[in-house]
Structures are given as structure tokens and as C-alpha cells.
């Protein structure tokens, strides 16, 4: 069976945070002799996604791209109108019937489909019609996966009020989690796609052929063990930790000769991800904090959810006075090549929202993190960062509005992380641990090998 031909089809959903790990999985699978097709929902929400896609398929000419041309669904009619990414996931779900002709027309025929966690309930029935093995790739942490899988058992009904005044959420088999770390949409009575997906897709996971997660035993041993031993949810298919997937460069080169000229570990990199904007007041405090910290820095500034809407001049966003101070010490960008930056020896710390891809990338390059989680899975991920000892999370910091964090506090925490020897040492240890799976044939990550064995069986 070693040489059996396998053709795996990947189907990501909306947002770079979901797309990037799928493309990395695609790249890793090809190095294992697997033929890969990526079905890309078309159009995409952000420019970041479309540019990443065109760069990727140019760099990996052996990987085939197929468009899933989405059905027109009126944005304003959508119950997710306030979040273009959720709206888009909804449209992909509603367009899933188009997958049937697409998948059956593939030549050579598909051996398996790997889909995003937000598409499970829509896609599994189609793979069942086609008798096609279906895997789910969970693009966040194993801890978050545990919440996703057990959400429907914890909440029982679609009404969350039953949780009463309890201050913690108990995922079976795991330590209780403070309620404030749970993504707020999951605690609301009002239906929203995030919650519906946790409910429907999370429940449907048991019908998949296997669950892949971009983490490793080294990062989340205990949670993975509980998942695999069926303590979180009974009757799960195989759970495979296929991470950390090497963060192959996703392109959109942003030239940064400036960075190469800086002393080792002297630069702070700051980014809050591709999904959410930050209020202008908070952005200005971050700028003030960076200048006060005394470090050099590269800072990705984002005010709107979707990059194409972020069209205002940065001088306008920061104000001339702050912009002048900022320019003396740092670089302000609208988008970075994050992997290039984190891989530079000049970078000494990462102020991060703790989107899981950012966390995995920081682990891969051993960069200490000042965690400032804002939404979604980010607090659960931030706790993993803190526990693993590569950074710190200031839990009192909120996400804008009345919980504005001032520049002086930000500067103090940046200095703390930049000067922390323990984070630096642990960073190097984690970097080595992360790369154990890399390298010469046969010495690859065990989860990925197990996946290839399953596919070839
Ligand atoms: Br912003 C930004 N450059 O300027 P996360 C992001 N990225 O390369 P998110 C850049 O996008 P969700 C930039 O390296 C990472 O691979 C970054 O994913 C890259 O957070 C990806 O970190 C962002 O998971 O998505 O975007 O908030 O929360 O949905 O995972």
C-alpha cells in the first residue's frame, strides 16, 4: 500500500486564518507523494485571500485549483450581515450542492475530501452520496476543538440561558474554563452563525472519517490525550495532531530591508490578525505604547474587518503627531509577510491577538508573545501560550471601547517581554520541539504520516 496513488481534495472556508493552514496542509501532503486539489470558494472576501491564493498556486504548480463558484446570496438579507466572513461561510454552506458535480467530475477521482470545521454539516452528506471518505481539518487549537465537539452536549438546547450564573464552563474531561474565555457569540441566546456552526458542525463531527488539528503533542499533550481517549466526546473518529504544519511562505512579499539592518532581538512585531479591526482610540494608544517602550517595531494597523475597506491614509488614522514619533522608531504597515518577519533574528517579541495560526508561527520561530486576545478562540489560545511559558497574557486588557488600554501600560508589558530571559529560552526550546517533525524522510510529523497511511490504506 506504500505506493498506492492518492488524490486528496481540500475545501477551506472564508478568511486567511482558515485558508493559510489548508494551503500549508496541501504543501505538506505533496511532499508525502499525495496528489492535491484545492477547491477555492470564489470570490473571496478579502484581498489578502485572493493574493495568497494566486501566489500559492504559482509556487506549487503541481497542486490543482478548482473554483467553487458561489451562489449569489444577498448580503443585506443575511443574519450575518455585520460580519462579512461569517456571511461568506454561510454562502459557502448554501452553495455546497455545487460540490456534487464538481467532486464527481475530478480526474483522477478523489480519494478523500478534507473540509473546514465550519462546513462539516453541509459537506458530509455530499461525501456520503459519493461514498467518499471525509476528514475535517480544525484550524484552531485542540482545546478549542474540545469546546467545538462538546458544545452541543454542554448546552443541550439552543438556549444558553440554562447555564445560569455559573462562572465556568466544564468541557467533559478537561479543567473548567472561565466563562469570560468562551467566545461571546456562543453564550448568546440569539442565533448567529458561529453558534449554529458549533452546534451543528460540532455534533456532525462524529460522522467524519477523521479529525485533523494543527497542533502537536508537545503543545497540547493533555487535551489531545483526553480527546483521543474519548473523554471529551464518545465515539469520535481518529483525532490526528498534524501540526505544527511548517509555515511555508504564503507570499505577498512585503520588502523589509529595514528589518535586516536591525540588531538581534531588538524589534517588536505587532499584529492583531486579519479578521478584526481595532478602534482608532486603541490604535493610537498602541502607537504611543510602542514609542514609549523604546524598542524598534513593525506594526500592522487594521481598523476595518475587511482589508479592502481599510483605505484611509495611515497618517489620518494615527494623526500627524503620533505618526512622526512612530516613524522615528518603527515601520507601520497595512499588511505584513508575517512569516518573513517572525523568522528574522531581529525580532524579539510578538504582540499578538493569538489567532491560532499566529501562535503556531511564533512557536515555529520561537518568538516570545505578549498575548492580547480580543475575540473568538483567542483567549483559549492565549492561555496555551502562557501555560507553555513562551509569553504572558495581561488578562485585564479588553478589546477597545470603554476598556481602553493606555500607552504607558502597553509600553511596560512590551519591555517586560523583550527583557524576559525565561521566555527567550523557552522560545528556543519550543522552536526545536516544533521542528522535530521536520527534516529528512521518515522523520516527519507522526500525525501527518498516520494521515497518509489512512489515506493509502
Ligand atoms: Br494581519 C496579517 N500578514 O499582515 P490567525 C496576517 N498574516 O501574513 P486571524 C500575514 O494571516 P482567525 C498580516 O501569518 C497568519 O497565518 C498570518 O491567521 C497571516 O488570525 C494569518 O493568526 C492569520 O489565525 O484568523 O486572521 O484573526 O482568528 O480566523 O484564525
Tab-separated table of N, CA, C and O in Angstrom, residues 10-13 17-22 25 113-120 134-151 171 183 186 194 197-199 201-203 205 208 210-216 220 223-224 227 236 238-245 356-357 360 376-378 380-381 384 451:
chain	number	residue	atom	x	y	z
A	10	UNK	N	-9.010	19.333	-0.927
A	10	UNK	CA	-9.171	20.178	0.262
A	10	UNK	C	-10.191	21.272	-0.012
A	10	UNK	O	-10.199	21.867	-1.088
A	11	UNK	N	-11.041	21.542	0.990
A	11	UNK	CA	-12.035	22.607	0.854
A	11	UNK	C	-11.980	23.541	2.059
A	11	UNK	O	-12.537	23.242	3.108
A	12	UNK	N	-11.270	24.674	1.924
A	12	UNK	CA	-11.225	25.651	3.031
A	12	UNK	C	-12.483	26.519	3.058
A	12	UNK	O	-13.254	26.516	2.105
A	13	UNK	N	-12.653	27.300	4.145
A	13	UNK	CA	-13.764	28.268	4.152
A	13	UNK	C	-13.196	29.681	4.107
A	13	UNK	O	-12.101	29.874	3.578
A	17	UNK	N	-7.178	33.177	8.004
A	17	UNK	CA	-6.952	32.304	9.152
A	17	UNK	C	-7.370	30.871	8.891
A	17	UNK	O	-6.850	29.936	9.515
A	18	UNK	N	-8.327	30.660	7.997
A	18	UNK	CA	-8.735	29.302	7.617
A	18	UNK	C	-7.986	28.848	6.372
A	18	UNK	O	-7.656	27.671	6.234
A	19	UNK	N	-7.745	29.774	5.467
A	19	UNK	CA	-7.082	29.426	4.206
A	19	UNK	C	-5.623	29.006	4.420
A	19	UNK	O	-5.170	27.988	3.881
A	20	UNK	N	-4.880	29.790	5.207
A	20	UNK	CA	-3.442	29.541	5.372
A	20	UNK	C	-3.141	28.112	5.832
A	20	UNK	O	-2.326	27.430	5.208
A	21	UNK	N	-3.780	27.620	6.899
A	21	UNK	CA	-3.441	26.252	7.309
A	21	UNK	C	-3.819	25.203	6.262
A	21	UNK	O	-3.150	24.176	6.148
A	22	UNK	N	-4.891	25.446	5.495
A	22	UNK	CA	-5.250	24.493	4.430
A	22	UNK	C	-4.155	24.442	3.370
A	22	UNK	O	-3.809	23.381	2.872
A	25	UNK	N	-1.287	22.561	4.732
A	25	UNK	CA	-1.565	21.123	4.713
A	25	UNK	C	-1.377	20.585	3.296
A	25	UNK	O	-0.766	19.529	3.090
A	113	UNK	N	-11.968	13.774	0.860
A	113	UNK	CA	-12.157	15.228	0.948
A	113	UNK	C	-11.776	15.663	2.356
A	113	UNK	O	-12.131	15.007	3.331
A	114	UNK	N	-11.026	16.767	2.452
A	114	UNK	CA	-10.731	17.358	3.755
A	114	UNK	C	-11.405	18.721	3.792
A	114	UNK	O	-11.130	19.574	2.949
A	115	UNK	N	-12.307	18.896	4.748
A	115	UNK	CA	-13.044	20.159	4.768
A	115	UNK	C	-12.850	20.927	6.064
A	115	UNK	O	-12.369	20.394	7.058
A	116	UNK	N	-13.208	22.194	6.026
A	116	UNK	CA	-13.092	23.075	7.185
A	116	UNK	C	-14.198	22.764	8.202
A	116	UNK	O	-15.301	22.366	7.832
A	117	UNK	N	-13.890	23.024	9.477
A	117	UNK	CA	-14.859	22.718	10.529
A	117	UNK	C	-16.182	23.469	10.390
A	117	UNK	O	-17.207	23.016	10.872
A	118	UNK	N	-16.165	24.617	9.711
A	118	UNK	CA	-17.402	25.390	9.590
A	118	UNK	C	-18.289	24.886	8.449
A	118	UNK	O	-19.349	25.447	8.204
A	119	UNK	N	-17.839	23.837	7.749
A	119	UNK	CA	-18.612	23.331	6.603
A	119	UNK	C	-19.049	21.882	6.784
A	119	UNK	O	-19.619	21.280	5.870
A	120	UNK	N	-18.781	21.312	7.954
A	120	UNK	CA	-18.975	19.873	8.163
A	120	UNK	C	-20.399	19.407	7.849
A	120	UNK	O	-20.603	18.488	7.050
A	134	UNK	N	-14.336	11.396	4.334
A	134	UNK	CA	-14.303	12.835	4.589
A	134	UNK	C	-13.601	13.134	5.899
A	134	UNK	O	-13.927	12.584	6.933
A	135	UNK	N	-12.626	13.998	5.839
A	135	UNK	CA	-11.868	14.408	7.019
A	135	UNK	C	-12.181	15.866	7.316
A	135	UNK	O	-12.490	16.639	6.413
A	136	UNK	N	-12.084	16.218	8.590
A	136	UNK	CA	-12.294	17.611	8.971
A	136	UNK	C	-10.962	18.163	9.451
A	136	UNK	O	-10.279	17.535	10.268
A	137	UNK	N	-10.580	19.310	8.940
A	137	UNK	CA	-9.371	19.965	9.427
A	137	UNK	C	-9.803	21.109	10.323
A	137	UNK	O	-10.440	22.073	9.873
A	138	UNK	N	-9.468	20.995	11.608
A	138	UNK	CA	-9.811	22.018	12.585
A	138	UNK	C	-8.641	22.990	12.658
A	138	UNK	O	-7.533	22.612	13.019
A	139	UNK	N	-8.887	24.268	12.322
A	139	UNK	CA	-7.776	25.204	12.136
A	139	UNK	C	-7.414	25.992	13.402
A	139	UNK	O	-6.632	26.928	13.339
A	140	UNK	N	-7.985	25.599	14.546
A	140	UNK	CA	-7.581	26.246	15.798
A	140	UNK	C	-6.932	25.200	16.710
A	140	UNK	O	-6.534	24.129	16.250
A	141	UNK	N	-6.833	25.516	18.008
A	141	UNK	CA	-6.149	24.637	18.955
A	141	UNK	C	-6.984	23.405	19.300
A	141	UNK	O	-8.196	23.376	19.095
A	142	UNK	N	-6.327	22.396	19.890
A	142	UNK	CA	-7.039	21.198	20.340
A	142	UNK	C	-8.012	21.556	21.466
A	142	UNK	O	-9.090	20.974	21.584
A	143	UNK	N	-7.653	22.538	22.290
A	143	UNK	CA	-8.536	22.973	23.371
A	143	UNK	C	-9.834	23.515	22.777
A	143	UNK	O	-10.934	23.217	23.232
A	144	UNK	N	-9.701	24.301	21.728
A	144	UNK	CA	-10.873	24.856	21.057
A	144	UNK	C	-11.671	23.733	20.383
A	144	UNK	O	-12.899	23.767	20.366
A	145	UNK	N	-10.968	22.761	19.852
A	145	UNK	CA	-11.632	21.601	19.240
A	145	UNK	C	-12.502	20.893	20.277
A	145	UNK	O	-13.631	20.483	19.979
A	146	UNK	N	-11.973	20.782	21.495
A	146	UNK	CA	-12.741	20.122	22.553
A	146	UNK	C	-14.039	20.885	22.835
A	146	UNK	O	-15.097	20.285	23.029
A	147	UNK	N	-13.952	22.218	22.817
A	147	UNK	CA	-15.164	23.026	23.027
A	147	UNK	C	-16.136	22.850	21.858
A	147	UNK	O	-17.347	22.703	22.045
A	148	UNK	N	-15.588	22.823	20.656
A	148	UNK	CA	-16.403	22.662	19.446
A	148	UNK	C	-17.167	21.329	19.479
A	148	UNK	O	-18.360	21.263	19.189
A	149	UNK	N	-16.456	20.280	19.862
A	149	UNK	CA	-17.062	18.944	19.864
A	149	UNK	C	-18.106	18.775	20.961
A	149	UNK	O	-19.055	18.013	20.806
A	150	UNK	N	-17.899	19.464	22.088
A	150	UNK	CA	-18.776	19.205	23.225
A	150	UNK	C	-19.834	20.288	23.406
A	150	UNK	O	-20.695	20.147	24.265
A	151	UNK	N	-19.774	21.337	22.615
A	151	UNK	CA	-20.709	22.456	22.771
A	151	UNK	C	-22.160	21.970	22.836
A	151	UNK	O	-22.917	22.350	23.720
A	171	UNK	N	-15.919	21.518	30.058
A	171	UNK	CA	-15.821	20.611	28.921
A	171	UNK	C	-15.502	19.237	29.508
A	171	UNK	O	-14.558	19.119	30.301
A	183	UNK	N	-15.922	32.279	23.510
A	183	UNK	CA	-16.339	33.297	22.542
A	183	UNK	C	-17.769	33.779	22.841
A	183	UNK	O	-18.683	32.952	22.906
A	186	UNK	N	-21.120	32.351	21.534
A	186	UNK	CA	-21.562	31.020	21.980
A	186	UNK	C	-22.425	31.097	23.228
A	186	UNK	O	-23.107	30.137	23.584
A	194	UNK	N	-21.747	31.562	14.125
A	194	UNK	CA	-20.703	30.968	14.954
A	194	UNK	C	-21.305	29.892	15.861
A	194	UNK	O	-20.845	28.755	15.918
A	197	UNK	N	-22.856	26.978	13.930
A	197	UNK	CA	-21.814	26.085	13.453
A	197	UNK	C	-21.300	25.184	14.581
A	197	UNK	O	-21.132	23.975	14.398
A	198	UNK	N	-21.060	25.763	15.766
A	198	UNK	CA	-20.605	24.938	16.895
A	198	UNK	C	-21.640	23.859	17.193
A	198	UNK	O	-21.297	22.727	17.523
A	199	UNK	N	-22.889	24.250	17.062
A	199	UNK	CA	-23.952	23.309	17.378
A	199	UNK	C	-24.066	22.202	16.328
A	199	UNK	O	-23.974	21.022	16.632
A	201	UNK	N	-22.200	21.706	13.240
A	201	UNK	CA	-20.981	21.091	12.720
A	201	UNK	C	-20.274	20.283	13.811
A	201	UNK	O	-19.774	19.192	13.560
A	202	UNK	N	-20.266	20.863	15.020
A	202	UNK	CA	-19.613	20.170	16.136
A	202	UNK	C	-20.222	18.796	16.358
A	202	UNK	O	-19.526	17.804	16.564
A	203	UNK	N	-21.540	18.738	16.300
A	203	UNK	CA	-22.256	17.486	16.511
A	203	UNK	C	-21.985	16.495	15.382
A	203	UNK	O	-21.839	15.296	15.610
A	205	UNK	N	-19.396	16.081	13.659
A	205	UNK	CA	-18.002	15.645	13.561
A	205	UNK	C	-17.842	14.135	13.728
A	205	UNK	O	-16.931	13.540	13.178
A	208	UNK	N	-17.492	12.002	10.620
A	208	UNK	CA	-16.381	12.159	9.682
A	208	UNK	C	-15.425	10.969	9.789
A	208	UNK	O	-15.494	10.181	10.730
A	210	UNK	N	-12.172	11.246	10.043
A	210	UNK	CA	-11.045	11.578	10.904
A	210	UNK	C	-10.998	13.075	11.130
A	210	UNK	O	-11.519	13.849	10.331
A	211	UNK	N	-10.373	13.468	12.250
A	211	UNK	CA	-10.289	14.890	12.595
A	211	UNK	C	-8.817	15.284	12.668
A	211	UNK	O	-8.043	14.667	13.397
A	212	UNK	N	-8.449	16.298	11.890
A	212	UNK	CA	-7.072	16.778	11.871
A	212	UNK	C	-7.013	18.106	12.606
A	212	UNK	O	-7.918	18.929	12.489
A	213	UNK	N	-5.941	18.317	13.365
A	213	UNK	CA	-5.802	19.588	14.071
A	213	UNK	C	-4.343	20.038	14.010
A	213	UNK	O	-3.429	19.223	14.144
A	214	UNK	N	-4.171	21.328	13.743
A	214	UNK	CA	-2.829	21.884	13.542
A	214	UNK	C	-2.164	22.187	14.883
A	214	UNK	O	-1.959	23.331	15.264
A	215	UNK	N	-1.857	21.104	15.623
A	215	UNK	CA	-1.172	21.259	16.908
A	215	UNK	C	-0.285	20.031	17.076
A	215	UNK	O	-0.228	19.184	16.174
A	216	UNK	N	0.414	19.939	18.196
A	216	UNK	CA	1.244	18.753	18.414
A	216	UNK	C	1.178	18.329	19.869
A	216	UNK	O	0.733	19.096	20.729
A	220	UNK	N	0.053	20.525	23.233
A	220	UNK	CA	-1.243	20.293	23.897
A	220	UNK	C	-1.457	18.814	24.230
A	220	UNK	O	-2.488	18.237	23.899
A	223	UNK	N	-4.749	17.764	26.443
A	223	UNK	CA	-6.026	17.902	25.730
A	223	UNK	C	-6.129	16.846	24.634
A	223	UNK	O	-7.183	16.228	24.453
A	224	UNK	N	-5.047	16.620	23.924
A	224	UNK	CA	-5.074	15.619	22.853
A	224	UNK	C	-5.355	14.231	23.430
A	224	UNK	O	-6.108	13.445	22.864
A	227	UNK	N	-8.987	13.909	24.258
A	227	UNK	CA	-9.776	13.793	23.023
A	227	UNK	C	-9.671	12.376	22.475
A	227	UNK	O	-10.665	11.735	22.134
A	236	UNK	N	-15.737	9.313	18.849
A	236	UNK	CA	-15.107	10.165	17.846
A	236	UNK	C	-14.302	9.317	16.870
A	236	UNK	O	-13.745	8.299	17.253
A	238	UNK	N	-10.805	8.948	14.508
A	238	UNK	CA	-9.418	9.222	14.878
A	238	UNK	C	-9.145	10.728	14.919
A	238	UNK	O	-9.531	11.456	14.008
A	239	UNK	N	-8.458	11.170	15.976
A	239	UNK	CA	-8.026	12.566	16.053
A	239	UNK	C	-6.519	12.592	15.792
A	239	UNK	O	-5.752	11.936	16.492
A	240	UNK	N	-6.103	13.317	14.781
A	240	UNK	CA	-4.691	13.357	14.408
A	240	UNK	C	-4.121	14.759	14.567
A	240	UNK	O	-4.617	15.714	13.961
A	241	UNK	N	-3.081	14.883	15.387
A	241	UNK	CA	-2.384	16.171	15.518
A	241	UNK	C	-1.390	16.245	14.366
A	241	UNK	O	-0.338	15.626	14.418
A	242	UNK	N	-1.731	16.972	13.325
A	242	UNK	CA	-0.882	17.027	12.124
A	242	UNK	C	0.056	18.235	12.149
A	242	UNK	O	0.713	18.555	11.166
A	243	UNK	N	0.122	18.908	13.299
A	243	UNK	CA	0.931	20.116	13.365
A	243	UNK	C	2.211	19.925	14.160
A	243	UNK	O	2.452	18.842	14.682
A	244	UNK	N	2.970	20.988	14.261
A	244	UNK	CA	2.719	22.242	13.572
A	244	UNK	C	3.104	22.131	12.103
A	244	UNK	O	4.218	21.732	11.793
A	245	UNK	N	2.163	22.465	11.220
A	245	UNK	CA	2.486	22.442	9.793
A	245	UNK	C	3.515	23.529	9.535
A	245	UNK	O	3.353	24.657	10.001
A	356	UNK	N	-4.882	31.303	16.084
A	356	UNK	CA	-4.076	30.083	16.229
A	356	UNK	C	-2.921	30.006	15.235
A	356	UNK	O	-1.845	29.512	15.562
A	357	UNK	N	-3.113	30.519	14.023
A	357	UNK	CA	-2.009	30.469	13.059
A	357	UNK	C	-0.843	31.329	13.526
A	357	UNK	O	0.316	30.946	13.392
A	360	UNK	N	0.985	29.409	16.263
A	360	UNK	CA	1.794	28.317	15.705
A	360	UNK	C	3.046	28.882	15.022
A	360	UNK	O	4.146	28.343	15.154
A	376	UNK	N	-13.306	35.583	19.681
A	376	UNK	CA	-13.313	34.190	19.241
A	376	UNK	C	-12.507	33.257	20.122
A	376	UNK	O	-12.610	33.271	21.350
A	377	UNK	N	-11.669	32.447	19.483
A	377	UNK	CA	-10.880	31.425	20.175
A	377	UNK	C	-9.646	31.992	20.877
A	377	UNK	O	-8.885	31.265	21.491
A	378	UNK	N	-9.427	33.305	20.762
A	378	UNK	CA	-8.125	33.872	21.108
A	378	UNK	C	-7.756	33.773	22.591
A	378	UNK	O	-6.580	33.612	22.929
A	380	UNK	N	-8.705	31.371	24.688
A	380	UNK	CA	-8.352	29.967	24.935
A	380	UNK	C	-6.939	29.700	24.407
A	380	UNK	O	-6.129	29.038	25.061
A	381	UNK	N	-6.605	30.261	23.260
A	381	UNK	CA	-5.257	30.100	22.703
A	381	UNK	C	-4.216	30.827	23.557
A	381	UNK	O	-3.096	30.336	23.748
A	384	UNK	N	-2.934	28.887	26.363
A	384	UNK	CA	-1.960	27.863	25.948
A	384	UNK	C	-0.566	28.496	25.848
A	384	UNK	O	0.425	27.931	26.312
A	451	UNK	N	-1.962	10.103	8.877
A	451	UNK	CA	-2.996	10.509	7.922
A	451	UNK	C	-2.718	9.884	6.552
A	451	UNK	O	-3.625	9.313	5.929
